[in-house]
Every structure is written in C-alpha cells, then in structure tokens.
Amino acid sequence: MSDWLTAIENDAQASVLVTVALVEGSGPREAGAKMRVSLDGQMDTIGGGHLELRAVEIAKTMLATGDTQARLERFALGPSLGQCCGGVVHLAFEYVDASLHALLATLRERRQQDSWRLTALDGEPASALFDAAGSLIAGSGEQAPDTFSRERSTHVAQGSEGRRWLVDPCLAPRAHLTLFGAGHVGAAIVRALAHLPCNITWVDEREDMFPAQIPDNVRIAATDTPEEFVAMAPPGGSFLVMTHSHALDQRLTQAIMEREDAGWFGLIGSHTKRKQFEHRLRARGVPDERIAAMVCPIGMPGIRNKAPAVIAASVACQLLMVWEEAAAAVLAAPLRLASASAPPRRRTRAAIHPL
C-alpha cells in the first residue's frame, strides 16, 4: 500500500525521502504525503506539477553531490511554480542513509501498528521511531525530544533548544472492511480497494471463488460459518454483504444489526430488497434507527450503471468518505504520547512545541 516504503525496504539504491511537512492554504497533497527519489526515478507522488518537478530536482542534486543534510524548503504555489493552488507547501528532504534505511525497514514491519517518526531538520542528522506508548523502537533516541503532540497530522515542531523536527505520524490503517461474497462485484471491490489505506477480511463459503492472487491488504476467510466473522470484526469496522444467497444475506444482516458497535453497513440490492429486509428486521425487534443506518442500495447517488467495476468504484467512494471522517476524528483526539509518569528513556530532556 506504500510504494515509497516498500521501495526503500527492497532497494539499496541511494535515495531521498520527500515528505509534505506542512500545507498552508490549498495544496496538491496533504501533509504526510511522500515520495522517494533516486537518480533513476521516483516512487509515489507529492501531487505532481511543477512543485513535484522542483522537489525531484532538489533531491537528485542532493544525491549527485552527496549532500546528506536534511532540510525544509518552502514553496509558494503561485506564478513562480506555474501552479494555481494558491497555498504554500513546506517539503522535508531526507537523505536515506544506512541509519534511516534501517529505521524505515522497522517502520515497514510495523505497518499494522501506530508509529511516530521524528527527524531533525537542523544540525547533525538524527531520526527516531516511537510506538504508541511513546517508547523508542529505532533510531537516535538520545537526540530526539521527550514529548511531542499526537493530536496533529504530520507537522514541523521546534524543541526548546531551537532545533526543528519533522513529526510524522505513521498510523496503521484504521479502516477495516469485512466483505461477505466472492462473486463478480465482491472481486471488483477488492481490486478497487487494493491500494487504499484499509484492511479487508474477505469471507465466502466457496473457497474456489477466491482468486489465486490477492492484494496485500486482504485476508481470505473460506468458511461454512460466515456469521462468526461478524463477531470477529473490530469495533467500528465496516461491513459489506453481497453473497450468492438472500437467506445468507438475511442472517448476516441480522448478526450485524445485533452489534451495537458496528460501523458502516452496506447491503447490495434494490429498494425492493431493502423493504423486504426492513420488514423482517422489525419483526425480529431491530430498532428503527439501526435499520435506517443500513445502506441499501449501495453506491453513490446518481450512478446507475450496474457493471461490477462501476459498482466497485462507487462503493469505494462511499467507504473513503466514511473512513476519512473517522480518521479525522482520531487525529482530533487530545492525546499525547509521553506523560509525566512515564520512565525516562534518554538523557536529553528537551520538549518540543508545534510551530
């Protein structure tokens, strides 16, 4: 799901990691977007256009001259760059030396766990990786600040000694979809979500329906008791039901409705199918507000084409809207990594403050 991270882990070629550190106003990508640049090319994108072209030039100059100093560059997206976004983008450039390469390899292994990455933008090169408890797990812990804000997305902060640091949350995908049904539409949805920040549990009774190759973010569950995977889904997880059997769809719908902590729930079908299911659910005592939250038919309003790929694109848009809203709520939570009661983990006791 993260080409820049996969490429760095698998390729020993010298490279520079470019991160969108801060966006003021409108920009082509959000803070935290990244690309990796080598002398031969690049992986991923920070939004294209002249901004990306200029960033690639800077990164390749660093590689050609052996310049290993991390830096923060400011770009106004106006006439000088030929872009009309009108905002200001700050980009962090990091030379991927052996130390940073090892840190990113650790980060790649932790893609299903929350991590926070700190890189010094002034002075001697220094970078560190922390887990969700604030414990150092890789990098230069002696130089990194003790405390830093968790409630913000990627940003630049300043330590009490005046040194600037890139604070880069590398969070595990919060979005989880339990998808019931391995038919044409189910397979199309898996393909549509293959490169998006989510994890999918794909459930069907028919093992031979699953393709030989599946994306990295998908886990296959071939089972005769698919209802069990409703209970196994994480709190707030999304559900999508599209099996080969209306009777099975009904059982799965009932099980999902019984979970008070279930997230978004979509059921493939027509308005007529919805009415039938509503009647049966009410007869079983399901509250009206739970029934009203069921999304059926699925897909964005106004899209009527029923080709599997079209349905998949439409449903992917629905899910992204739900998941982005949930992700924004997580970042808004006023939590911090370090606390006064936490045991000291290094000699330096420098606090860090957002700029």
Coordinates of C-alpha atoms in Angstrom, one line a residue:
M1 CA 0.0 0.0 0.0
S2 CA 3.0 2.3 0.5
D3 CA 5.2 2.2 -2.6
W4 CA 7.7 4.7 -1.2
L5 CA 8.2 2.5 1.9
T6 CA 8.3 -0.8 0.0
A7 CA 10.8 0.5 -2.4
I8 CA 13.1 1.8 0.3
E9 CA 13.0 -1.5 2.1
N10 CA 13.6 -3.6 -1.0
D11 CA 16.1 -1.4 -2.9
A12 CA 19.5 -0.5 -1.6
Q13 CA 19.9 2.3 -4.2
A14 CA 20.7 5.7 -2.8
S15 CA 17.6 7.8 -2.4
V16 CA 16.0 10.9 -0.8
L17 CA 12.7 10.8 1.0
V18 CA 10.5 13.8 0.3
T19 CA 7.6 14.5 2.8
V20 CA 4.9 17.1 2.7
A21 CA 5.6 18.6 6.1
L22 CA 3.1 21.5 6.2
V23 CA 0.4 22.9 3.9
E24 CA -0.8 26.5 4.3
G25 CA -4.0 27.1 2.3
S26 CA -4.6 24.9 -0.7
G27 CA -2.0 22.3 -1.9
P28 CA -1.9 19.3 -4.3
R29 CA -1.4 16.8 -1.5
E30 CA -2.0 16.7 2.3
A31 CA 0.7 16.8 5.0
G32 CA 2.3 13.4 5.3
A33 CA 2.3 12.6 1.6
K34 CA 5.6 11.2 0.5
M35 CA 7.7 10.2 -2.5
R36 CA 11.1 8.5 -2.7
V37 CA 13.5 9.8 -5.3
S38 CA 16.6 8.1 -6.7
L39 CA 18.9 9.1 -9.6
D40 CA 17.0 6.8 -11.8
G41 CA 13.4 7.9 -11.0
Q42 CA 10.8 8.2 -8.3
M43 CA 8.1 6.2 -6.4
D44 CA 4.8 7.7 -5.4
T45 CA 3.9 11.4 -5.7
I46 CA 3.5 14.6 -3.7
G47 CA 1.0 15.9 -6.1
G48 CA 2.7 16.3 -9.5
G49 CA 3.1 19.6 -11.4
H50 CA 6.0 22.0 -11.1
L51 CA 6.2 21.5 -7.3
E52 CA 7.0 17.8 -7.7
L53 CA 9.4 18.6 -10.6
R54 CA 11.3 21.1 -8.4
A55 CA 11.3 18.7 -5.5
V56 CA 12.8 15.9 -7.7
E57 CA 15.5 18.3 -8.9
I58 CA 16.5 19.2 -5.3
A59 CA 16.5 15.5 -4.3
K60 CA 18.6 14.5 -7.3
T61 CA 21.1 17.3 -6.6
M62 CA 21.4 16.0 -3.0
L63 CA 22.2 12.6 -4.4
A64 CA 24.6 13.8 -7.1
T65 CA 26.6 15.9 -4.6
G66 CA 26.4 13.5 -1.7
D67 CA 24.6 16.1 0.4
T68 CA 23.2 14.2 3.4
Q69 CA 21.8 17.2 5.4
A70 CA 18.1 17.1 6.0
R71 CA 16.3 20.3 5.1
L72 CA 13.0 22.0 5.0
E73 CA 12.1 24.0 1.8
R74 CA 9.2 26.4 1.4
F75 CA 7.3 26.6 -2.0
A76 CA 4.6 29.2 -2.8
L77 CA 2.2 27.7 -5.3
G78 CA 1.9 30.7 -7.5
P79 CA 3.2 32.1 -10.7
S80 CA 6.8 31.1 -9.9
L81 CA 5.9 27.4 -9.9
G82 CA 3.2 27.7 -12.5
Q83 CA 0.6 26.3 -10.2
C84 CA -2.7 28.0 -9.2
C85 CA -3.4 26.2 -5.9
G86 CA -2.5 29.5 -4.2
G87 CA -1.2 27.9 -1.0
V88 CA 2.2 27.3 0.5
V89 CA 3.8 23.9 0.8
H90 CA 6.8 23.0 3.0
L91 CA 8.7 19.9 2.0
A92 CA 11.2 18.0 4.1
F93 CA 14.1 16.3 2.3
E94 CA 15.8 13.4 4.0
Y95 CA 18.8 11.5 2.6
V96 CA 18.2 7.8 3.2
D97 CA 21.5 6.7 4.7
A98 CA 22.1 3.4 6.4
S99 CA 20.5 4.6 9.7
L100 CA 17.3 5.9 8.1
H101 CA 17.1 2.8 5.9
A102 CA 17.1 0.6 9.0
L103 CA 14.5 2.8 10.7
L104 CA 12.2 2.6 7.6
A105 CA 12.7 -1.1 7.5
T106 CA 11.4 -1.3 11.0
L107 CA 8.5 1.0 10.1
R108 CA 7.6 -1.3 7.2
E109 CA 7.4 -4.2 9.6
R110 CA 5.0 -2.2 11.8
R111 CA 2.6 -1.1 9.1
Q112 CA -0.3 -2.6 11.1
Q113 CA 0.8 -0.7 14.2
D114 CA 0.9 3.0 15.0
S115 CA 4.3 4.7 14.9
W116 CA 5.6 8.2 15.1
R117 CA 8.7 9.2 13.2
L118 CA 10.9 12.2 14.2
T119 CA 13.6 13.6 12.0
A120 CA 15.9 16.6 12.8
L121 CA 15.8 19.3 10.2
D122 CA 18.7 21.2 11.6
G123 CA 22.1 20.2 12.8
E124 CA 23.5 16.7 12.7
P125 CA 21.3 14.0 11.1
A126 CA 19.1 12.4 13.6
S127 CA 15.9 10.3 13.4
A128 CA 13.9 8.2 15.8
L129 CA 10.8 6.0 15.7
F130 CA 8.4 5.6 18.6
D131 CA 5.5 3.3 19.3
A132 CA 2.0 4.3 20.5
A133 CA 3.2 4.2 24.1
G134 CA 6.0 6.7 23.4
S135 CA 8.8 4.1 23.6
L136 CA 11.8 4.4 21.4
I137 CA 12.0 1.5 19.0
A138 CA 14.5 2.6 16.4
G139 CA 16.8 5.5 15.6
S140 CA 18.7 8.2 17.5
G141 CA 16.9 8.3 20.8
E142 CA 19.5 10.3 22.6
Q143 CA 18.9 13.3 20.5
A144 CA 15.1 13.2 20.0
P145 CA 12.8 15.3 22.2
D146 CA 11.0 13.7 25.0
T147 CA 7.4 14.9 24.3
F148 CA 5.6 15.7 21.1
S149 CA 2.0 16.2 20.2
R150 CA -0.1 13.2 19.0
E151 CA -3.2 15.2 18.0
R152 CA -1.8 16.7 14.9
S153 CA -1.1 15.1 11.5
T154 CA 2.4 15.5 10.0
H155 CA 3.9 18.8 11.0
V156 CA 7.1 20.7 11.9
A157 CA 7.8 21.4 15.6
Q158 CA 10.6 23.1 17.5
G159 CA 12.5 21.9 20.5
S160 CA 13.3 24.1 23.4
E161 CA 16.8 24.4 22.1
G162 CA 15.5 25.8 18.8
R163 CA 16.1 22.8 16.7
R164 CA 13.3 21.9 14.2
W165 CA 11.9 18.4 13.9
L166 CA 9.6 16.8 11.4
V167 CA 6.9 15.0 13.4
D168 CA 5.4 12.3 11.1
P169 CA 2.6 10.0 12.4
C170 CA 2.7 6.7 10.5
L171 CA -0.6 5.3 11.6
A172 CA -1.9 1.8 10.9
P173 CA -5.0 1.8 8.7
R174 CA -8.0 2.5 10.9
A175 CA -10.4 1.3 8.2
H176 CA -11.4 -2.3 8.2
L177 CA -13.9 -3.9 5.9
T178 CA -15.5 -7.3 6.4
L179 CA -16.7 -8.2 2.9
F180 CA -19.1 -11.1 2.5
G181 CA -19.3 -12.5 -1.0
A182 CA -16.6 -13.5 -3.6
G183 CA -18.7 -13.0 -6.7
H184 CA -18.0 -10.6 -9.5
V185 CA -18.9 -7.5 -7.5
G186 CA -17.0 -8.6 -4.4
A187 CA -13.9 -9.3 -6.5
A188 CA -14.2 -5.9 -8.2
I189 CA -14.5 -4.1 -4.8
V190 CA -11.3 -5.9 -3.6
R191 CA -9.5 -4.7 -6.7
A192 CA -10.8 -1.1 -6.2
L193 CA -9.6 -1.1 -2.6
A194 CA -6.3 -2.9 -3.2
H195 CA -4.1 0.3 -2.9
L196 CA -6.2 2.2 -0.4
P197 CA -5.4 2.6 3.3
C198 CA -7.6 -0.2 4.6
N199 CA -7.6 -3.8 5.7
I200 CA -10.2 -6.3 4.3
T201 CA -11.4 -9.6 5.6
W202 CA -13.0 -11.3 2.6
V203 CA -15.4 -14.1 3.5
D204 CA -17.2 -16.7 1.4
E205 CA -18.2 -20.3 1.8
R206 CA -16.9 -21.2 -1.7
E207 CA -13.1 -21.4 -1.5
D208 CA -12.7 -21.9 -5.2
M209 CA -14.3 -18.4 -5.8
F210 CA -11.3 -16.6 -4.5
P211 CA -8.6 -15.5 -7.0
A212 CA -5.1 -17.0 -6.8
Q213 CA -3.5 -13.6 -6.2
I214 CA -4.9 -11.2 -3.7
P215 CA -3.7 -7.8 -2.6
D216 CA -1.5 -7.4 0.5
N217 CA -4.3 -5.7 2.5
V218 CA -6.7 -8.6 2.1
R219 CA -7.2 -11.7 4.3
I220 CA -9.2 -14.6 2.9
A221 CA -11.7 -16.5 5.1
A222 CA -13.2 -19.6 3.4
T223 CA -15.7 -20.8 5.9
D224 CA -19.0 -22.6 6.3
T225 CA -19.9 -20.3 9.2
P226 CA -19.5 -16.8 7.9
E227 CA -21.6 -15.3 10.7
E228 CA -18.7 -15.9 13.0
F229 CA -16.7 -13.2 11.2
V230 CA -19.3 -10.6 12.1
A231 CA -18.4 -11.1 15.8
M232 CA -14.7 -11.2 15.0
A233 CA -14.7 -7.8 13.2
P234 CA -13.1 -4.9 15.2
P235 CA -15.4 -2.3 16.9
G236 CA -16.4 0.4 14.4
G237 CA -15.5 -1.9 11.5
S238 CA -17.4 -1.6 8.2
F239 CA -19.4 -4.4 6.7
L240 CA -20.5 -5.1 3.1
V241 CA -22.8 -8.0 2.4
M242 CA -23.2 -9.4 -1.2
T243 CA -23.4 -13.1 -1.0
H244 CA -24.9 -15.6 -3.5
S245 CA -27.9 -16.2 -1.2
H246 CA -30.6 -13.9 0.0
A247 CA -31.1 -16.2 3.0
L248 CA -27.5 -15.8 4.0
D249 CA -27.6 -12.1 3.4
Q250 CA -30.5 -12.0 5.8
R251 CA -28.6 -14.0 8.5
L252 CA -25.6 -11.8 8.2
T253 CA -27.7 -8.6 8.3
Q254 CA -29.3 -9.8 11.5
A255 CA -25.9 -10.5 13.1
I256 CA -24.5 -7.1 12.1
M257 CA -27.6 -5.4 13.5
E258 CA -27.0 -7.1 16.8
R259 CA -23.6 -5.5 17.1
E260 CA -24.1 -2.1 18.7
D261 CA -20.5 -1.1 17.9
A262 CA -20.7 -2.0 14.2
G263 CA -19.7 0.8 11.8
W264 CA -20.9 1.5 8.3
F265 CA -23.0 -1.4 6.8
G266 CA -23.8 -1.8 3.2
L267 CA -26.1 -4.4 1.6
I268 CA -26.2 -5.0 -2.1
G269 CA -29.7 -5.0 -3.6
S270 CA -32.6 -3.0 -4.8
H271 CA -35.1 -0.8 -3.0
T272 CA -37.5 -3.8 -3.1
K273 CA -34.9 -5.9 -1.3
R274 CA -34.4 -3.2 1.3
K275 CA -38.2 -3.1 2.0
Q276 CA -38.2 -6.9 2.5
F277 CA -35.3 -6.9 4.8
E278 CA -36.7 -3.9 6.8
H279 CA -39.9 -5.8 7.4
R280 CA -38.1 -8.9 8.6
L281 CA -35.7 -7.0 10.8
R282 CA -38.5 -5.1 12.5
A283 CA -40.3 -8.4 13.1
R284 CA -37.2 -9.6 14.9
G285 CA -37.1 -6.5 17.1
V286 CA -34.4 -4.5 15.5
P287 CA -34.8 -0.8 16.4
D288 CA -35.8 1.6 13.5
E289 CA -32.6 3.7 14.0
R290 CA -30.4 0.7 13.4
I291 CA -32.4 -0.2 10.3
A292 CA -32.2 3.3 9.0
A293 CA -28.4 3.2 9.1
M294 CA -28.3 0.3 6.8
V295 CA -27.1 1.4 3.3
C296 CA -29.1 -0.4 0.6
P297 CA -28.9 0.1 -2.3
I298 CA -25.1 0.7 -2.1
G299 CA -23.1 3.2 -4.2
M300 CA -23.1 6.9 -4.7
P301 CA -26.4 8.6 -5.6
G302 CA -26.8 9.3 -9.3
I303 CA -24.6 6.3 -10.5
R304 CA -27.0 3.8 -12.1
N305 CA -24.6 1.6 -14.1
K306 CA -24.6 -1.9 -12.5
A307 CA -21.4 -3.2 -14.1
P308 CA -19.2 -4.7 -11.3
A309 CA -16.3 -2.3 -11.8
V310 CA -18.7 0.7 -11.7
I311 CA -20.4 -0.5 -8.5
A312 CA -17.0 -1.1 -7.0
A313 CA -15.8 2.5 -7.8
S314 CA -19.0 3.9 -6.4
V315 CA -18.8 1.9 -3.2
A316 CA -15.1 2.7 -2.8
C317 CA -16.1 6.4 -2.8
Q318 CA -18.7 5.8 -0.1
L319 CA -16.2 3.9 2.1
L320 CA -13.5 6.5 1.6
M321 CA -15.9 9.3 2.8
V322 CA -16.7 7.2 5.9
W323 CA -13.1 6.3 6.7
E324 CA -11.7 9.8 6.2
E325 CA -14.2 11.2 8.6
A326 CA -13.3 8.6 11.2
A327 CA -9.5 9.2 10.6
A328 CA -10.0 13.0 11.2
A329 CA -11.8 12.2 14.4
V330 CA -8.8 10.1 15.6
L331 CA -6.4 12.9 14.9
A332 CA -8.6 15.4 16.7
A333 CA -8.4 13.4 20.0
P334 CA -6.4 15.4 22.5
L335 CA -3.9 12.7 23.4
R336 CA -0.2 12.8 23.9
L337 CA 2.5 10.1 23.6
A338 CA 4.5 10.9 26.6
S339 CA 3.3 11.5 30.2
A340 CA 5.0 12.8 33.3
S341 CA 4.7 9.3 34.9
A342 CA 6.5 7.6 32.0
P343 CA 10.0 6.4 32.9
P344 CA 12.9 8.4 31.4
R345 CA 14.2 6.8 28.2
R346 CA 17.1 9.1 27.4
R347 CA 19.4 11.7 28.9
T348 CA 18.2 14.7 26.9
R349 CA 15.1 16.3 28.3
A350 CA 14.1 18.7 25.5
A351 CA 10.4 19.4 25.0
I352 CA 9.0 20.1 21.5
H353 CA 6.5 22.6 20.5
P354 CA 4.4 22.9 17.3
L355 CA 5.4 25.7 15.0

